[in-house]
Amino acid sequence: MGGIAILKTFYVELPGRRYAIMTGQGLLTKAGSLLSKAGFDSAPIVISNAKVWRLHGPVLERSLKGAFGPVPVILIGDGERFKSHTTLMKLYHRMFRTHADRRSWILAFGGGVVGDIAGFAAATFMRGIPFAMAPTTLLAQVDSSIGGKVAINVKEGKNLIGAFYQPSAVLADIGVLRTLPKRELAAGLYEAVKSAAICSESLLGYMERRLPQILDCRPPEMERVVVETAKIKARVVTADEKETGVRIILNFGHTVGHALESATGYRRFKHGEAVGWGMLAAVEYGRELGLLRADESARLIRLVRSVGRLPSLKGIALDTLWNSLLLDKKFRSGDIRMILLQRLGEAEIRGDIKSESLRKFLKSFLAGNGSPV
Amino acid sequence: MGGIAILKTFYVELPGRRYAIMTGQGLLTKAGSLLSKAGFDSAPIVISNAKVWRLHGPVLERSLKGAFGPVPVILIGDGERFKSHTTLMKLYHRMFRTHADRRSWILAFGGGVVGDIAGFAAATFMRGIPFAMAPTTLLAQVDSSIGGKVAINVKEGKNLIGAFYQPSAVLADIGVLRTLPKRELAAGLYEAVKSAAICSESLLGYMERRLPQILDCRPPEMERVVVETAKIKARVVTADEKETGVRIILNFGHTVGHALESATGYRRFKHGEAVGWGMLAAVEYGRELGLLRADESARLIRLVRSVGRLPSLKGIALDTLWNSLLLDKKFRSGDIRMILLQRLGEAEIRGDIKSESLRKFLKSFLAGNGSPV
């Protein structure tokens, strides 16, 4: 695991409370003392999945045990389809079996799926118990572990049942990212590209220049990406916890992204990949509307395409995609809302999207497998 | 429905927001305009049950339609066993079918079961949409509709999955109470007796003096009971929204009450009846501990016994009851907590209950069918 170093601690500031995002190399080895300092004084119930637990469980467990004593661990299935009601009910029952009560707390140890469902379990178990996150994927470290959006999927769509429920601390050990499969790493990078695209042209430029090193998970480059992206997220959440205003821009790429995931039963795309496609769609559509300069859209398209190979759009029916999109929770009855870029690093919320024009665009986007024909 | 009169409006005051409890006769006939004034500007999704809807749906619907246009209505089963996960999932799916989105809101129209599950649906649907309550039972008007405790039951116990999620308005039409079955009315009265017992000796005295008129649902007496009891609840919730301190006293009678409900599969007792038994147990046990004066405990026992006939405790095994009690969420791992009376109108939270002594007491309480032998 190499040396231990806390790189950066920064905060999500909310009315009446704040919580720390701690990022660094090898943080898991001192998770117990870091979480003690964050205010926890008893052993958590750890929720994780088998793959993460096999790779990093022993290190975490040793550290937690040193600080808190023996730690109950509940493992759930790996993959978006386990972010379900069935898994949630199993989680509750397992928690009751460990004699969890209102004084218990949860440590979510894994990627976005673990964080979302463990966070929702924390939000609803006995009307809410505290939780902390130790995200182990790039996507979770830069995005899903920060901001308190917790949820499960239902057949009508992704994340449609959930809550705003903030963690008490986030512990992002950048060292664990070296064990991620390439595809998983790329999936997380799309979310980092997204944050840069809406908020930081300079981070975007950095990612363009250092993409090979980042994809190779080299420490200095990866650290910068994680820290800067997580900071963007923390800043936006601080400004708008409940997503009634500016936080909506974080959904750049998610309108079409969510619809793609839903239309393919959450099987074909990893979430970040769907967001990758969604960004391409938003950029191309924005270009149609005359929003983004051609050279800027070309830069973003090139970066997204260089991160990895996005699974094909082949076989996705327009009607299926369209219905999924209309069901998405970001749409008010009647009108369609989409996040588009004005320039790189600057997004705007557009509430005036014409349904017919978007549908027509998507037809062409699907037909050209992401390059509108 | 007689004349229309708003009797009292009072508020639950919370950090950064407050909401009105409106009580009066015939309020349902002006629900639309009252809810408009409370800030709602579109038609709610009404969640109710068939019995309530048959009796009072037409009046409510006419009024809502006048203010907001056509109103989708979702009916759930009547009874505690429908406060389940299965019902919740059906609710979500029905909501999606009415094209509910983040701008939708819910009006819970019914008793405690409807309020709790509709409130939890509101808390979790698309991470939370607003809701209002129009409680139609005495228990809901004086207790469960106020304070934002929403939940469902799981096999491990009652209300174990839920949230603190405050309504935006509560509309308590006292006129509808006249259509309540006697048993339902009595069940609500036990909660009113509870609130008086912990907070207001004068309300308790009033209920002792006017019990026949209250049981007969005479307007002035019932109005006073509803308004004063609801005010007690609003005051306690204002002081401690999340039940980390003083709000715990509202659980007087609930320690044994919940355990009785759970031990009998939520079938034998109505919630209020179980609380009735729970108060008798708390009073008798408090007397054993030398807490409450004999004449005061005799007064409370007499009042509880006069409200109605409590279903028998026969056949409830001590072990079953005890296990249910230990699973209750009000117990920290290790120690047992109970609300006991120091005198009428004054409760205290006792964290020093000896498990063996309580178990022994309950054995005798069960054996004597509520009069310890």
XYZ file of C-alpha atoms in Angstrom:
746
model
C 0.000 0.000 0.000
C 3.049 2.224 0.186
C 3.323 5.213 2.525
C 0.442 6.836 4.264
C -0.361 10.435 3.587
C -3.424 12.512 4.054
C -3.410 14.713 1.011
C -6.319 16.964 1.589
C -9.238 17.331 3.900
C -12.050 19.554 2.744
C -15.618 20.025 3.833
C -19.186 19.941 2.713
C -20.690 22.838 4.666
C -24.364 22.548 5.429
C -26.684 24.579 7.632
C -25.776 23.670 11.191
C -23.231 20.982 10.375
C -20.414 20.035 8.099
C -18.553 16.894 7.236
C -15.062 16.121 6.106
C -13.930 14.542 2.869
C -10.523 13.050 3.613
C -8.432 12.016 0.629
C -5.056 10.374 0.647
C -2.881 7.339 -0.031
C -3.225 4.397 2.339
C -5.989 5.960 4.410
C -7.658 2.603 4.999
C -4.826 1.556 7.283
C -5.833 4.332 9.649
C -9.580 4.300 9.069
C -10.229 3.513 12.732
C -8.422 6.525 14.112
C -9.668 8.861 11.361
C -13.270 7.838 12.012
C -12.753 8.174 15.757
C -11.543 11.701 15.198
C -14.610 12.316 13.038
C -16.703 11.594 16.141
C -17.599 7.915 15.976
C -17.171 6.015 19.223
C -18.403 2.491 18.513
C -17.907 -0.188 15.884
C -19.758 0.423 12.612
C -21.772 -2.094 10.681
C -19.683 -2.367 7.530
C -21.628 -2.808 4.296
C -19.536 -3.890 1.336
C -19.425 -6.409 -1.478
C -17.425 -9.623 -1.761
C -14.973 -8.322 -4.334
C -14.040 -5.171 -2.435
C -13.941 -7.049 0.839
C -11.580 -9.678 -0.502
C -9.182 -7.042 -1.829
C -9.257 -4.448 0.920
C -11.354 -5.834 3.757
C -8.494 -7.162 5.874
C -6.719 -3.785 5.967
C -9.882 -1.914 6.859
C -11.020 -4.495 9.395
C -7.700 -4.476 11.235
C -7.781 -0.728 11.548
C -11.422 -0.565 12.651
C -10.924 -3.367 15.119
C -8.021 -1.536 16.682
C -10.175 1.514 17.266
C -13.593 0.020 17.970
C -13.338 -3.738 18.548
C -14.986 -6.440 16.403
C -16.902 -5.207 13.389
C -19.966 -6.856 11.835
C -19.728 -7.004 8.045
C -22.620 -7.384 5.611
C -21.776 -8.173 1.999
C -24.175 -7.452 -0.842
C -24.049 -8.438 -4.497
C -21.807 -6.557 -6.897
C -23.518 -4.554 -9.624
C -26.241 -2.024 -10.282
C -28.965 -4.669 -10.309
C -28.324 -5.260 -6.614
C -29.281 -1.678 -5.796
C -32.782 -3.012 -5.414
C -35.581 -3.257 -2.985
C -34.824 -6.918 -2.454
C -31.251 -6.168 -1.421
C -32.452 -3.342 0.813
C -34.853 -5.632 2.675
C -32.066 -8.186 3.112
C -29.814 -5.463 4.461
C -32.381 -4.406 7.042
C -32.877 -7.976 8.181
C -29.153 -8.606 8.442
C -28.815 -5.421 10.450
C -31.507 -6.542 12.863
C -29.689 -9.833 13.221
C -26.534 -7.991 14.294
C -28.760 -6.305 16.914
C -28.413 -2.915 15.285
C -30.342 -0.161 17.021
C -30.665 3.616 16.912
C -27.124 4.050 18.191
C -25.602 1.925 15.447
C -23.875 3.425 12.453
C -22.993 2.208 8.994
C -19.722 2.364 7.108
C -20.345 1.982 3.383
C -17.244 0.402 1.892
C -17.334 0.041 -1.868
C -18.435 1.796 -5.015
C -21.549 3.727 -5.929
C -23.925 0.810 -5.530
C -22.759 0.048 -2.005
C -22.756 3.728 -1.072
C -26.215 4.430 -2.444
C -27.972 1.473 -0.899
C -26.063 1.511 2.393
C -26.746 5.238 2.641
C -30.439 4.697 1.992
C -30.487 1.940 4.600
C -28.875 4.388 7.049
C -31.433 7.053 6.136
C -34.375 4.761 6.863
C -33.229 2.265 9.480
C -35.082 3.235 12.654
C -35.756 6.621 11.049
C -32.110 7.291 10.371
C -28.760 6.353 11.845
C -25.389 7.972 11.058
C -23.169 6.676 8.302
C -19.765 7.226 6.771
C -18.394 6.361 3.360
C -15.139 4.739 2.363
C -15.491 4.814 -1.426
C -13.322 2.360 -3.344
C -14.049 3.247 -6.969
C -13.042 6.369 -8.785
C -16.663 7.181 -9.499
C -17.585 6.922 -5.841
C -14.562 8.945 -4.709
C -15.133 11.858 -7.041
C -18.890 11.842 -7.177
C -21.367 9.506 -5.534
C -19.911 9.444 -2.011
C -20.204 13.201 -1.691
C -23.468 15.014 -1.267
C -25.882 12.665 0.439
C -27.890 11.499 -2.537
C -28.797 7.948 -1.586
C -31.241 5.746 -3.421
C -32.284 2.460 -4.885
C -33.542 1.607 -8.349
C -37.064 0.490 -9.161
C -38.410 -0.919 -12.380
C -39.520 2.550 -13.478
C -35.975 3.842 -13.331
C -32.755 4.438 -11.526
C -32.511 6.165 -8.136
C -36.217 6.909 -8.129
C -36.661 5.930 -4.487
C -34.238 7.585 -2.117
C -33.404 10.472 0.161
C -31.048 13.332 0.762
C -29.126 11.994 3.707
C -25.640 13.231 4.369
C -22.779 11.060 5.599
C -20.823 12.145 8.659
C -17.461 11.592 6.982
C -15.967 10.413 3.687
C -12.658 8.595 3.560
C -11.268 8.294 0.044
C -8.131 6.140 -0.138
C -6.693 6.855 -3.548
C -4.337 3.893 -3.226
C -7.154 1.385 -3.678
C -7.877 2.718 -7.159
C -4.829 0.792 -8.433
C -6.771 -2.442 -8.006
C -9.664 -1.260 -10.181
C -10.290 -2.949 -13.524
C -9.521 -0.614 -16.436
C -13.168 -0.395 -17.408
C -14.206 0.616 -13.894
C -11.517 3.290 -13.788
C -12.646 4.695 -17.129
C -16.249 4.723 -15.912
C -15.213 6.931 -13.018
C -13.171 9.190 -15.258
C -16.253 10.073 -17.289
C -17.750 11.603 -14.126
C -14.517 13.493 -13.522
C -14.652 14.772 -17.095
C -18.243 15.786 -16.451
C -17.332 17.841 -13.382
C -14.494 19.506 -15.247
C -16.748 20.188 -18.227
C -19.323 22.036 -16.143
C -17.066 23.777 -13.615
C -13.379 23.793 -14.445
C -11.825 24.278 -17.832
C -8.398 24.078 -16.184
C -9.062 20.593 -14.771
C -10.311 19.595 -18.197
C -7.102 20.840 -19.756
C -5.055 18.938 -17.185
C -6.930 15.736 -17.965
C -6.369 16.237 -21.680
C -2.623 16.682 -21.141
C -2.130 13.837 -18.640
C -4.686 11.306 -19.762
C -2.184 8.435 -20.249
C -0.774 8.894 -16.727
C -4.258 9.182 -15.278
C -5.430 6.025 -17.067
C -2.301 4.352 -15.711
C -3.343 5.443 -12.216
C -0.059 7.225 -11.508
C -0.221 8.731 -8.035
C 0.337 12.438 -8.647
C -1.987 12.649 -11.627
C -4.726 10.505 -10.095
C -4.504 12.397 -6.818
C -5.030 15.676 -8.566
C -8.025 14.352 -10.475
C -9.649 12.901 -7.357
C -9.016 15.894 -5.143
C -10.076 18.512 -7.660
C -13.146 16.644 -8.811
C -14.263 15.844 -5.280
C -13.777 19.502 -4.359
C -16.010 20.602 -7.217
C -18.673 18.238 -5.972
C -18.305 19.398 -2.365
C -18.559 23.029 -3.444
C -21.710 22.503 -5.481
C -23.367 20.470 -2.705
C -22.459 23.134 -0.158
C -24.231 25.687 -2.332
C -27.368 23.608 -2.864
C -27.829 20.508 -0.740
C -31.289 19.511 -1.952
C -30.729 20.077 -5.654
C -33.238 22.863 -6.028
C -30.863 25.079 -7.953
C -27.254 24.998 -9.033
C -26.698 21.354 -8.030
C -28.783 20.377 -11.028
C -25.794 21.106 -13.281
C -24.105 17.982 -11.901
C -26.651 16.127 -14.007
C -24.832 17.140 -17.172
C -24.796 14.018 -19.324
C -27.285 12.287 -17.056
C -30.482 13.011 -18.941
C -29.579 10.757 -21.838
C -27.235 8.723 -19.617
C -29.943 7.576 -17.233
C -32.285 6.858 -20.106
C -29.644 4.677 -21.775
C -29.069 2.721 -18.583
C -32.765 2.231 -18.032
C -33.473 1.317 -21.661
C -30.841 -1.426 -21.472
C -31.951 -2.746 -18.086
C -28.838 -1.405 -16.333
C -26.873 -4.218 -17.940
C -25.007 -2.868 -20.900
C -23.429 0.284 -19.487
C -21.668 1.131 -16.317
C -23.139 4.332 -14.944
C -20.107 6.392 -15.895
C -20.160 4.990 -19.418
C -23.785 5.971 -19.805
C -22.798 9.452 -18.612
C -20.011 9.403 -21.201
C -22.591 8.799 -23.930
C -24.883 11.322 -22.286
C -22.193 14.002 -22.453
C -21.598 13.285 -26.108
C -25.330 13.607 -26.725
C -25.547 16.850 -24.743
C -22.571 18.317 -26.576
C -23.833 17.330 -30.010
C -27.334 18.530 -29.210
C -25.977 21.768 -27.786
C -24.053 22.239 -31.004
C -27.289 21.778 -32.956
C -28.795 24.544 -30.832
C -25.777 26.706 -31.577
C -24.649 26.811 -27.957
C -21.105 25.501 -27.784
C -18.287 26.567 -30.074
C -17.199 23.876 -32.546
C -13.595 23.706 -31.270
C -14.778 23.364 -27.664
C -17.260 20.633 -28.445
C -14.576 18.841 -30.458
C -12.207 18.977 -27.459
C -14.775 17.487 -25.114
C -15.800 14.806 -27.596
C -12.160 13.876 -28.119
C -11.491 13.622 -24.378
C -14.581 11.475 -23.751
C -13.652 9.205 -26.646
C -10.053 8.880 -25.386
C -11.007 7.782 -21.884
C -12.095 4.359 -23.072
C -14.286 2.416 -25.409
C -17.964 3.086 -24.754
C -20.215 0.035 -25.235
C -22.158 0.329 -28.466
C -25.598 1.909 -28.723
C -26.610 -0.744 -31.229
C -30.062 -2.237 -30.876
C -31.451 0.421 -28.558
C -34.876 1.380 -29.861
C -35.696 5.077 -29.955
C -39.091 4.521 -28.355
C -37.604 2.611 -25.447
C -35.007 5.304 -24.891
C -37.569 8.066 -25.183
C -39.969 6.484 -22.705
C -37.143 6.000 -20.235
C -36.161 9.610 -20.644
C -39.691 10.859 -20.033
C -39.928 8.812 -16.863
C -36.755 10.346 -15.512
C -37.300 12.295 -12.349
C -35.574 15.369 -13.642
C -38.526 16.116 -15.883
C -41.438 18.135 -14.672
C -44.756 17.082 -16.040
C -44.917 18.679 -19.437
C -41.556 20.245 -20.047
C -38.098 18.845 -20.600
C -35.024 20.037 -18.819
C -31.445 19.423 -19.833
C -28.016 20.632 -18.789
C -26.038 22.080 -21.662
C -22.651 23.750 -21.915
C -22.210 27.381 -22.855
C -18.505 26.910 -22.936
C -16.076 24.430 -21.389
C -16.275 24.854 -17.613
C -19.652 26.566 -17.711
C -23.021 24.838 -17.755
C -26.562 26.071 -17.859
C -29.909 24.524 -17.015
C -32.197 24.658 -20.019
C -35.902 24.323 -19.340
C -36.982 25.109 -22.877
C -36.028 21.904 -24.642
C -38.487 21.078 -27.390
C -39.566 17.506 -27.090
C -39.849 16.924 -30.847
C -36.426 18.369 -31.586
C -34.733 16.310 -28.866
C -36.460 13.144 -29.994
C -35.393 13.738 -33.553
C -31.830 14.383 -32.449
C -31.757 11.162 -30.420
C -32.982 9.186 -33.400
C -30.028 10.396 -35.389
C -27.665 9.949 -32.393
C -28.693 6.300 -32.026
C -28.553 5.674 -35.757
C -24.986 6.965 -35.948
C -23.936 5.123 -32.771
C -23.191 8.409 -31.053
C -22.179 10.435 -34.094
C -25.402 12.022 -35.303
C -26.042 11.153 -38.945
C -71.533 18.063 8.265
C -73.021 21.077 10.111
C -71.466 24.537 10.119
C -67.897 25.255 9.153
C -65.602 26.769 11.686
C -61.880 26.880 12.009
C -61.376 26.448 15.698
C -57.690 26.823 16.092
C -54.586 27.055 13.994
C -51.313 26.422 15.742
C -47.829 25.644 14.548
C -45.016 23.186 14.739
C -41.986 25.456 14.700
C -38.816 23.948 13.269
C -35.452 25.437 12.359
C -36.042 27.437 9.203
C -39.660 26.481 8.660
C -42.946 25.860 10.376
C -46.222 24.260 9.502
C -49.794 24.806 10.526
C -52.095 22.394 12.293
C -55.609 23.534 11.420
C -58.413 22.087 13.500
C -62.119 22.688 13.100
C -65.564 21.387 12.164
C -66.300 20.779 8.493
C -62.790 21.679 7.323
C -62.866 19.086 4.553
C -65.403 21.162 2.641
C -62.776 23.856 2.289
C -59.680 21.679 2.060
C -58.834 23.049 -1.388
C -58.687 26.671 -0.345
C -56.978 25.913 2.987
C -54.264 23.904 1.233
C -53.884 26.626 -1.405
C -53.333 29.115 1.370
C -50.779 26.732 2.872
C -48.792 27.119 -0.345
C -49.806 24.235 -2.597
C -50.533 25.175 -6.192
C -51.295 21.911 -7.954
C -53.495 18.857 -7.425
C -52.189 16.398 -4.832
C -52.034 12.666 -5.178
C -54.514 11.616 -2.517
C -53.642 8.462 -0.603
C -56.482 7.014 1.429
C -58.296 3.758 2.135
C -61.612 2.512 0.783
C -63.553 2.975 4.007
C -62.471 6.576 4.569
C -62.890 7.387 0.920
C -66.437 6.042 0.807
C -67.450 8.103 3.842
C -65.637 11.363 3.229
C -63.995 11.160 -0.191
C -66.728 12.970 -2.138
C -66.606 16.032 0.129
C -62.815 16.233 -0.013
C -62.648 15.560 -3.735
C -65.159 18.285 -4.566
C -63.203 20.814 -2.584
C -59.810 19.822 -3.992
C -61.173 19.756 -7.520
C -62.493 23.269 -7.110
C -59.061 24.504 -6.128
C -56.719 22.326 -8.181
C -58.653 20.399 -10.846
C -58.930 16.600 -11.064
C -57.233 14.659 -8.313
C -55.677 11.184 -8.626
C -56.632 8.936 -5.710
C -54.771 5.836 -4.545
C -56.525 3.580 -2.048
C -54.614 1.175 0.183
C -55.858 -1.571 2.476
C -57.302 -0.727 5.868
C -55.345 -1.915 8.894
C -51.894 -2.014 10.449
C -50.849 -5.042 8.403
C -51.029 -2.905 5.274
C -48.333 -0.590 6.612
C -45.914 -2.899 4.898
C -43.213 -2.975 2.359
C -45.540 -4.620 -0.118
C -48.042 -1.783 0.169
C -45.253 0.765 -0.110
C -43.992 -0.734 -3.356
C -47.530 -0.770 -4.751
C -47.895 2.886 -3.755
C -44.725 3.858 -5.599
C -45.830 2.014 -8.706
C -49.292 3.577 -8.640
C -47.665 6.981 -8.248
C -45.485 6.389 -11.282
C -48.580 5.386 -13.208
C -50.185 8.744 -12.373
C -47.004 10.310 -13.814
C -45.947 11.668 -10.449
C -42.652 13.528 -10.487
C -40.555 15.700 -8.188
C -43.138 18.483 -8.297
C -45.970 16.216 -7.169
C -47.250 16.215 -3.618
C -49.208 13.809 -1.500
C -52.259 14.356 0.646
C -52.578 11.569 3.213
C -56.272 11.175 3.982
C -57.051 8.648 6.681
C -55.818 7.355 9.989
C -52.377 6.529 11.317
C -51.672 3.757 8.835
C -52.413 5.954 5.829
C -50.466 8.864 7.323
C -47.419 6.808 8.194
C -47.064 4.993 4.902
C -48.099 7.917 2.695
C -45.664 10.107 4.618
C -42.867 7.594 4.141
C -43.713 7.369 0.450
C -43.473 11.175 0.293
C -40.143 11.083 2.143
C -38.609 8.631 -0.318
C -40.337 9.156 -3.661
C -37.718 10.782 -5.882
C -35.791 11.643 -2.715
C -38.703 13.436 -1.118
C -41.762 15.353 -2.259
C -44.006 17.540 -0.069
C -47.026 16.157 1.700
C -49.944 17.245 3.824
C -52.129 15.294 6.210
C -55.896 15.257 6.575
C -56.226 12.845 9.512
C -59.618 11.191 9.928
C -59.213 9.233 13.147
C -58.906 10.616 16.626
C -55.538 8.957 17.042
C -54.201 10.541 13.874
C -55.618 13.971 14.733
C -54.143 14.136 18.207
C -50.958 12.239 17.632
C -49.674 10.531 14.516
C -50.324 13.307 11.988
C -48.188 15.756 13.938
C -44.437 15.590 14.119
C -43.210 13.950 10.962
C -42.572 10.444 12.213
C -43.345 8.309 9.184
C -42.645 4.627 8.855
C -43.595 1.143 7.841
C -43.545 -2.080 9.823
C -41.213 -4.982 9.174
C -41.305 -8.452 10.581
C -38.873 -7.430 13.332
C -41.259 -4.804 14.633
C -43.421 -1.799 14.137
C -42.187 1.451 12.580
C -38.638 0.138 12.359
C -38.084 1.486 8.847
C -38.950 5.130 8.422
C -37.862 8.738 8.525
C -38.383 12.062 10.183
C -40.165 13.909 7.421
C -42.429 16.796 8.270
C -45.714 17.527 6.505
C -46.314 20.997 5.115
C -49.772 21.268 6.681
C -52.197 19.254 8.809
C -55.955 19.638 8.399
C -57.908 18.002 11.201
C -61.663 18.034 10.608
C -63.161 17.145 13.960
C -66.570 16.598 12.337
C -65.427 13.360 10.687
C -64.794 11.768 14.082
C -68.550 11.257 14.470
C -68.398 8.523 11.851
C -65.723 6.561 13.744
C -66.602 3.172 15.232
C -66.664 3.285 19.056
C -63.595 1.081 19.281
C -61.598 3.329 16.968
C -62.589 6.398 18.961
C -61.544 4.745 22.216
C -58.222 3.739 20.661
C -57.517 7.389 19.912
C -58.580 8.460 23.372
C -55.874 6.318 24.950
C -53.292 8.464 23.146
C -55.048 11.599 24.373
C -54.964 10.201 27.912
C -51.271 9.505 27.386
C -50.503 13.077 26.384
C -52.464 14.402 29.338
C -50.747 11.963 31.697
C -47.272 13.143 30.716
C -47.929 16.853 30.197
C -51.227 18.164 31.506
C -52.926 17.193 34.717
C -55.659 19.707 33.896
C -56.537 18.013 30.581
C -56.538 14.718 32.428
C -58.977 16.132 34.975
C -61.189 17.444 32.169
C -61.264 14.023 30.525
C -62.171 12.390 33.816
C -65.075 14.800 34.312
C -66.408 14.735 30.755
C -65.634 11.217 29.654
C -69.259 10.301 28.759
C -69.613 13.380 26.535
C -66.231 12.747 24.941
C -67.075 9.110 24.232
C -70.326 10.364 22.725
C -68.268 12.648 20.483
C -70.103 15.781 21.587
C -68.607 18.756 19.741
C -67.398 21.033 22.528
C -65.837 18.248 24.583
C -64.265 16.489 21.611
C -62.962 19.749 20.234
C -61.245 20.538 23.484
C -59.644 17.093 23.637
C -58.393 17.264 20.046
C -57.091 20.819 20.240
C -55.388 20.455 23.607
C -53.851 17.090 22.826
C -52.647 18.162 19.395
C -51.143 21.278 20.964
C -49.198 19.184 23.457
C -47.827 17.140 20.590
C -46.944 20.225 18.543
C -45.163 21.760 21.524
C -43.089 18.676 22.241
C -42.153 18.235 18.571
C -41.187 21.894 18.334
C -38.822 21.364 21.256
C -37.236 18.194 19.880
C -37.961 17.291 16.268
C -35.715 14.255 16.018
C -36.571 12.656 19.341
C -33.142 12.995 20.861
C -34.447 14.410 24.123
C -37.772 15.468 25.554
C -39.839 14.001 22.684
C -39.062 10.573 24.065
C -41.662 11.137 26.789
C -44.382 10.799 24.145
C -43.471 7.127 24.221
C -45.098 6.761 27.624
C -47.022 3.487 27.434
C -45.312 2.536 24.181
C -42.557 0.320 25.542
C -44.926 -2.419 26.588
C -47.530 -1.254 24.054
C -45.328 -1.854 21.017
C -44.176 -5.175 22.434
C -47.807 -6.282 22.870
C -48.662 -5.338 19.306
C -45.625 -7.108 17.944
C -46.106 -10.219 20.111
C -49.646 -10.579 18.743
C -48.707 -9.941 15.122
C -50.420 -6.517 15.095
C -53.749 -8.328 15.014
C -55.238 -8.329 18.469
C -54.828 -4.722 19.543
C -55.364 -1.422 17.882
C -52.313 0.738 18.475
C -54.109 2.947 20.982
C -55.350 -0.096 22.877
C -51.848 -1.443 23.149
C -50.803 1.964 24.481
C -53.687 1.719 26.961
C -52.224 -1.544 28.252
C -48.761 -0.060 28.101
C -49.801 2.856 30.312
C -51.339 0.486 32.841
C -48.088 -1.477 32.866
C -45.977 1.672 33.232
C -48.154 2.953 36.066
C -48.176 -0.355 37.937
C -44.456 -0.795 37.433
C -43.800 2.787 38.515
C -45.808 2.068 41.635
C -43.619 -0.951 42.319
C -40.608 1.352 42.064
C -42.294 3.752 44.477
C -42.529 6.530 41.901
C -46.180 7.504 41.586
C -48.483 8.150 44.525
C -51.172 5.490 45.011
C -54.105 7.884 44.542
C -52.613 9.255 41.329
C -51.940 5.850 39.845
C -55.466 4.804 40.823
C -56.892 7.832 38.971
C -54.991 7.049 35.791
C -55.841 3.353 35.924
C -59.520 4.213 36.423
C -59.520 6.622 33.463
C -57.803 4.141 31.139
C -60.211 1.401 32.178
C -63.218 3.689 31.635
C -62.300 4.639 28.075
C -63.237 1.213 26.746
C -62.702 -2.479 27.050
C -59.108 -3.442 26.290
C -58.727 -6.756 24.416
C -57.506 -9.454 26.789
C -53.841 -10.269 27.347
C -54.695 -13.953 27.533
C -52.396 -16.345 25.742
C -49.499 -13.933 25.279
C -46.338 -15.772 26.302
C -43.884 -13.878 28.466
C -40.943 -14.897 26.274
C -42.614 -13.654 23.120
C -43.448 -10.353 24.760
C -39.965 -10.007 26.188
C -38.223 -10.681 22.896
C -40.433 -8.138 21.154
C -39.602 -5.617 23.827
C -35.863 -6.155 23.470
C -36.079 -5.681 19.710
C -37.833 -2.344 20.164
C -35.864 0.527 18.783
C -36.093 2.527 21.945
C -33.587 0.256 23.619
C -29.921 0.899 23.404
C -27.811 -2.140 23.198
C -27.513 -3.315 26.763
C -29.744 -1.107 28.816
C -33.490 -0.658 29.034
C -35.242 2.662 28.919
C -38.805 3.397 29.927
C -40.968 6.460 30.438
C -42.492 6.597 33.903
C -44.647 9.156 35.684
C -43.446 11.100 38.699
C -46.889 12.542 39.117
C -49.864 13.072 36.830
C -48.809 15.516 34.116
C -45.104 14.904 34.621
C -43.052 12.164 33.028
C -39.442 11.164 33.240
C -37.165 9.086 31.071
C -35.668 6.258 33.092
C -32.524 4.669 31.736
C -31.871 2.525 34.781
C -34.550 -0.112 34.387
C -33.327 -3.480 35.609
C -34.055 -6.095 33.058
C -34.778 -8.854 35.587
C -37.146 -6.709 37.629
C -39.099 -5.590 34.553
C -39.348 -9.112 33.236
C -40.631 -10.350 36.552
C -43.164 -7.551 36.684
C -44.404 -8.359 33.167
C -44.846 -12.001 34.094
C -47.149 -10.986 36.872
C -48.855 -8.347 34.702
C -49.659 -10.936 32.028
C -50.745 -13.514 34.573
C -53.229 -11.090 36.137
C -54.437 -9.842 32.707
C -53.191 -6.363 33.494
C -53.619 -6.400 37.253
C -50.319 -7.686 38.614
C -50.891 -10.742 40.815
